[in-house]
Short mmCIF file of C-alpha atoms in Angstrom, two decimals:
data_model
loop_
_atom_site.label_atom_id
_atom_site.label_comp_id
_atom_site.label_asym_id
_atom_site.label_seq_id
_atom_site.Cartn_x
_atom_site.Cartn_y
_atom_site.Cartn_z
CA GLY A 14 172.86 88.72 114.85
CA GLN A 15 172.81 90.79 112.18
CA ILE A 16 175.72 92.54 110.57
CA PHE A 17 174.25 96.36 109.80
CA GLY A 18 178.44 96.18 108.19
CA ALA A 19 181.76 96.67 108.65
CA LEU A 20 183.97 99.09 110.38
CA SER A 21 187.47 100.16 108.41
CA LEU A 22 190.23 101.53 110.36
CA ILE A 23 193.17 102.33 108.50
CA THR A 24 196.46 103.67 110.40
CA ARG A 25 200.19 104.14 109.97
CA ARG A 26 200.60 102.42 113.18
CA ILE A 27 199.61 99.63 116.21
CA LEU A 28 196.50 100.50 117.95
CA SER A 29 197.55 100.26 121.37
CA ARG A 30 194.75 97.43 123.76
CA ASP A 31 192.89 100.45 125.16
CA GLU A 32 192.23 102.51 122.07
CA GLN A 33 191.12 99.02 120.36
CA ASN A 34 189.07 98.33 123.30
CA LYS A 35 187.57 102.44 123.08
CA ILE A 36 186.57 101.22 119.06
CA LEU A 37 185.06 98.15 119.63
CA TYR A 38 182.99 99.91 122.26
CA LEU A 39 182.18 102.22 119.57
CA LEU A 40 181.00 99.77 117.23
CA GLN A 41 178.85 98.05 119.98
CA ARG A 42 176.80 101.27 120.57
CA THR A 43 176.67 102.16 116.59
CA ALA A 44 175.23 98.69 116.20
CA GLU A 45 172.73 99.57 119.21
CA ARG A 46 171.96 102.28 118.02
CA MET A 47 171.40 101.07 113.85
CA GLU A 48 169.10 97.92 115.38
CA ASN A 49 167.39 100.28 117.85
CA VAL A 50 166.21 102.71 114.23
CA ALA A 51 165.52 99.78 112.08
CA LEU A 52 163.88 98.88 114.49
CA TYR A 53 161.93 101.85 114.93
CA GLU A 54 161.63 101.85 110.59
CA GLY A 55 160.25 98.48 110.73
CA LEU A 56 157.02 99.51 113.84
CA TYR A 57 156.41 103.46 112.26
CA GLU A 58 156.08 101.23 108.35
CA SER A 59 153.63 98.86 109.62
CA VAL A 60 152.06 101.04 111.66
CA LEU A 61 151.04 103.48 108.53
CA SER A 62 150.22 100.72 106.09
CA THR A 63 147.75 99.74 109.46
CA LEU A 64 147.19 103.40 108.77
CA TYR A 65 146.52 103.52 104.98
CA SER A 66 144.55 100.45 104.81
CA MET A 67 142.10 101.76 107.80
CA ALA A 68 141.69 104.54 104.97
CA LYS A 69 141.30 102.21 102.32
CA ILE A 70 138.54 100.51 104.12
CA LEU A 71 136.95 104.60 104.25
CA ASP A 72 136.80 104.51 100.11
CA ALA A 73 134.78 101.31 100.24
CA ARG A 74 132.41 101.66 102.69
CA ASP A 75 131.87 105.85 100.72
CA PRO A 76 131.46 105.35 96.82
CA TYR A 77 131.70 108.56 96.30
CA THR A 78 134.41 109.84 97.93
CA SER A 79 137.46 106.92 96.36
CA GLN A 80 140.41 108.32 96.09
CA HIS A 81 139.16 111.35 97.39
CA SER A 82 141.94 110.92 99.67
CA THR A 83 144.89 110.19 97.04
CA ARG A 84 143.57 113.66 94.69
CA VAL A 85 143.83 115.34 97.51
CA THR A 86 147.23 114.29 98.45
CA THR A 87 148.28 115.06 95.03
CA LEU A 88 146.98 118.57 94.98
CA ALA A 89 148.83 119.46 98.77
CA THR A 90 152.21 117.98 98.16
CA ASN A 91 152.15 119.62 94.42
CA LEU A 92 151.04 122.74 96.14
CA GLY A 93 153.69 122.38 98.62
CA LYS A 94 156.32 121.65 96.56
CA ALA A 95 155.31 124.66 95.09
CA MET A 96 155.89 126.38 98.00
CA ASN A 97 159.56 125.10 98.19
CA LEU A 98 158.45 123.89 101.76
CA SER A 99 160.98 122.22 103.01
CA GLN A 100 161.54 118.11 102.61
CA GLU A 101 160.74 117.27 106.47
CA ASP A 102 157.09 118.98 105.73
CA ARG A 103 156.33 117.74 102.85
CA ASP A 104 157.15 114.40 103.90
CA ILE A 105 154.23 115.29 106.74
CA LEU A 106 152.37 116.66 104.09
CA TYR A 107 152.02 113.43 103.04
CA ILE A 108 151.21 111.72 105.17
CA ALA A 109 148.88 114.27 106.88
CA SER A 110 146.66 114.53 103.27
CA SER A 111 146.90 110.23 102.88
CA LEU A 112 145.50 110.12 106.69
CA HIS A 113 143.49 114.13 106.67
CA ASP A 114 140.00 111.90 106.77
CA ILE A 115 140.65 108.90 108.61
CA GLY A 116 138.63 110.24 111.74
CA LYS A 117 135.07 109.77 109.00
CA VAL A 118 135.73 105.72 110.55
CA GLY A 119 134.15 107.01 113.59
CA VAL A 120 131.06 108.69 111.48
CA PRO A 121 127.69 105.71 110.85
CA ASP A 122 127.09 104.60 107.51
CA SER A 123 123.28 106.90 107.12
CA ILE A 124 124.80 109.92 107.41
CA LEU A 125 128.92 108.52 105.27
CA ARG A 126 126.80 107.14 102.40
CA LYS A 127 123.23 109.10 102.31
CA PRO A 128 122.39 110.06 99.02
CA ASP A 129 121.37 113.48 100.08
CA LYS A 130 121.96 117.05 101.80
CA LEU A 131 122.61 116.36 104.77
CA SER A 132 120.35 118.04 107.79
CA VAL A 133 121.98 120.53 110.58
CA GLU A 134 122.24 117.48 112.68
CA GLU A 135 123.91 115.29 110.54
CA PHE A 136 126.10 117.47 109.27
CA ASP A 137 127.52 118.46 112.65
CA ILE A 138 127.89 115.03 113.21
CA ILE A 139 130.06 115.40 110.38
CA LYS A 140 132.33 117.31 111.63
CA ARG A 141 133.67 115.70 113.86
CA HIS A 142 134.75 113.43 111.73
CA SER A 143 138.56 115.70 112.21
CA ASP A 144 139.34 115.45 116.16
CA ILE A 145 138.54 111.32 115.54
CA GLY A 146 140.89 111.30 113.44
CA ALA A 147 143.34 113.55 115.51
CA ASP A 148 142.29 111.16 118.76
CA ILE A 149 142.83 107.90 116.71
CA LEU A 150 147.37 109.06 115.45
CA LYS A 151 147.74 111.00 118.92
CA SER A 152 148.84 107.68 121.05
CA ILE A 153 151.51 107.45 118.10
CA ALA A 154 153.69 109.66 119.97
CA VAL A 155 156.27 110.18 116.38
CA MET A 156 153.29 111.52 114.60
CA HIS A 157 152.60 114.97 117.47
CA ARG A 158 152.39 117.16 113.32
CA GLU A 159 150.00 115.25 111.93
CA THR A 160 147.53 114.87 114.24
CA GLU A 161 147.27 118.53 115.36
CA ILE A 162 146.99 118.91 111.43
CA ILE A 163 144.40 116.22 111.00
CA ARG A 164 142.86 117.26 113.79
CA HIS A 165 142.90 121.54 112.02
CA HIS A 166 142.09 120.46 107.99
CA HIS A 167 138.84 122.29 108.22
CA GLU A 168 139.86 125.44 110.14
CA ARG A 169 139.20 128.53 108.10
CA TYR A 170 141.43 132.10 107.64
CA ASP A 171 138.65 133.94 109.32
CA GLY A 172 138.15 132.02 112.20
CA HIS A 173 134.54 130.06 111.71
CA GLY A 174 135.59 126.67 111.03
CA TYR A 175 136.01 124.25 113.71
CA PRO A 176 137.14 122.43 115.47
CA ALA A 177 138.27 124.55 117.49
CA GLY A 178 137.95 127.82 115.35
CA LEU A 179 141.05 128.63 114.72
CA ALA A 180 142.13 132.43 112.90
CA GLY A 181 145.50 133.38 110.62
CA THR A 182 148.76 131.38 111.27
CA ASN A 183 147.62 130.43 114.19
CA ILE A 184 146.37 127.65 112.19
CA PRO A 185 148.75 125.32 111.10
CA LEU A 186 150.66 125.28 107.56
CA LEU A 187 150.33 122.23 106.17
CA SER A 188 146.50 122.19 107.58
CA ARG A 189 146.06 125.73 105.93
CA VAL A 190 147.77 123.71 101.69
CA ILE A 191 145.21 120.48 103.07
CA ALA A 192 142.33 122.61 103.45
CA LEU A 193 143.04 124.81 100.04
CA ALA A 194 143.07 121.04 98.12
CA ASP A 195 140.81 118.90 100.08
CA THR A 196 138.28 122.18 99.47
CA TYR A 197 139.59 121.79 95.48
CA ASP A 198 138.70 118.30 95.37
CA ALA A 199 134.99 117.89 97.33
CA MET A 200 133.71 120.87 94.54
CA THR A 201 134.91 119.73 92.13
CA THR A 202 133.74 115.47 92.15
CA ASP A 203 130.24 114.72 91.53
CA ARG A 204 127.62 113.74 94.57
CA PRO A 205 124.28 112.81 94.71
CA TYR A 206 122.88 116.58 95.37
CA ARG A 207 125.41 118.19 93.21
CA LYS A 208 127.70 117.39 90.49
CA GLY A 209 130.80 119.08 90.37
CA LEU A 210 132.30 122.26 89.55
CA SER A 211 134.64 122.75 86.96
CA ALA A 212 137.88 123.77 87.63
CA GLU A 213 138.12 126.54 86.37
CA GLN A 214 134.88 127.88 88.53
CA ALA A 215 136.07 126.12 91.05
CA ILE A 216 139.32 128.26 90.98
CA ALA A 217 137.02 131.44 90.77
CA GLU A 218 135.69 129.45 93.89
CA ILE A 219 139.56 130.44 95.68
CA VAL A 220 140.26 133.26 94.26
CA ARG A 221 136.28 134.81 95.97
CA CYS A 222 137.34 133.16 99.87
CA LYS A 223 141.19 133.60 99.96
CA GLY A 224 141.46 135.98 103.18
CA THR A 225 138.22 134.24 104.58
CA GLN A 226 137.82 131.02 104.47
CA PHE A 227 141.54 130.40 102.91
CA ASP A 228 144.91 131.75 103.34
CA PRO A 229 145.25 134.47 100.93
CA GLU A 230 149.08 133.60 100.18
CA ILE A 231 149.01 130.12 100.12
CA ALA A 232 145.75 130.24 97.82
CA GLU A 233 147.46 132.93 95.48
CA VAL A 234 149.88 129.78 95.27
CA PHE A 235 147.24 127.67 93.98
CA ILE A 236 145.48 129.45 91.36
CA ASP A 237 148.97 130.05 89.84
CA ILE A 238 149.87 126.45 89.01
CA ALA A 239 145.49 125.19 88.73
CA LYS A 240 146.60 128.24 85.82
CA GLU A 241 149.06 126.11 84.39
CA GLY A 242 147.71 122.68 84.62
#
């Protein structure tokens, strides 16, 4: 019941009835397609808004990680730009990094807000958050890539990460980007049981761990842009 647009045809002759009918048919199909696109985009935006709200709830639950997702998103998207990723990859990276810790909604407050270092058993529970986050998103068909990126953002380049123990280029590229941004922010953020590292100390740690924890090529790009401020 709404007008999406108009088609203006300028011809040097009068169109036949058959030609007019074909044009009207194409217009009808185009209008239907445009309506589907509008509905899809509206639904997609609604789903994203709901997920972003969940991420904000998570920030409210854990004051020590408040704004963590925002900082990681900024770091990851700047890194993606420096790596000359395609616009599609950068858009996906923005969403995945914004929601990378959404699975922590399934972690008990007693662990998430614990003021001391976690026990081995508690850390095992925390480690489930990447799978929980992926499970939250996997029913949304249009977020297939984001689902796998979030699932594997705690993998290590040497294969000693979690949840699947993937190594090297078997880890999704954007997961490797988020892993570095996530770790840098974690290292430079104060926690109740330790003070955050300086930027210089955190960069030195990235240099030390490139090729083991981090993709060495991505680490080099990150180090270069970090040195530029």
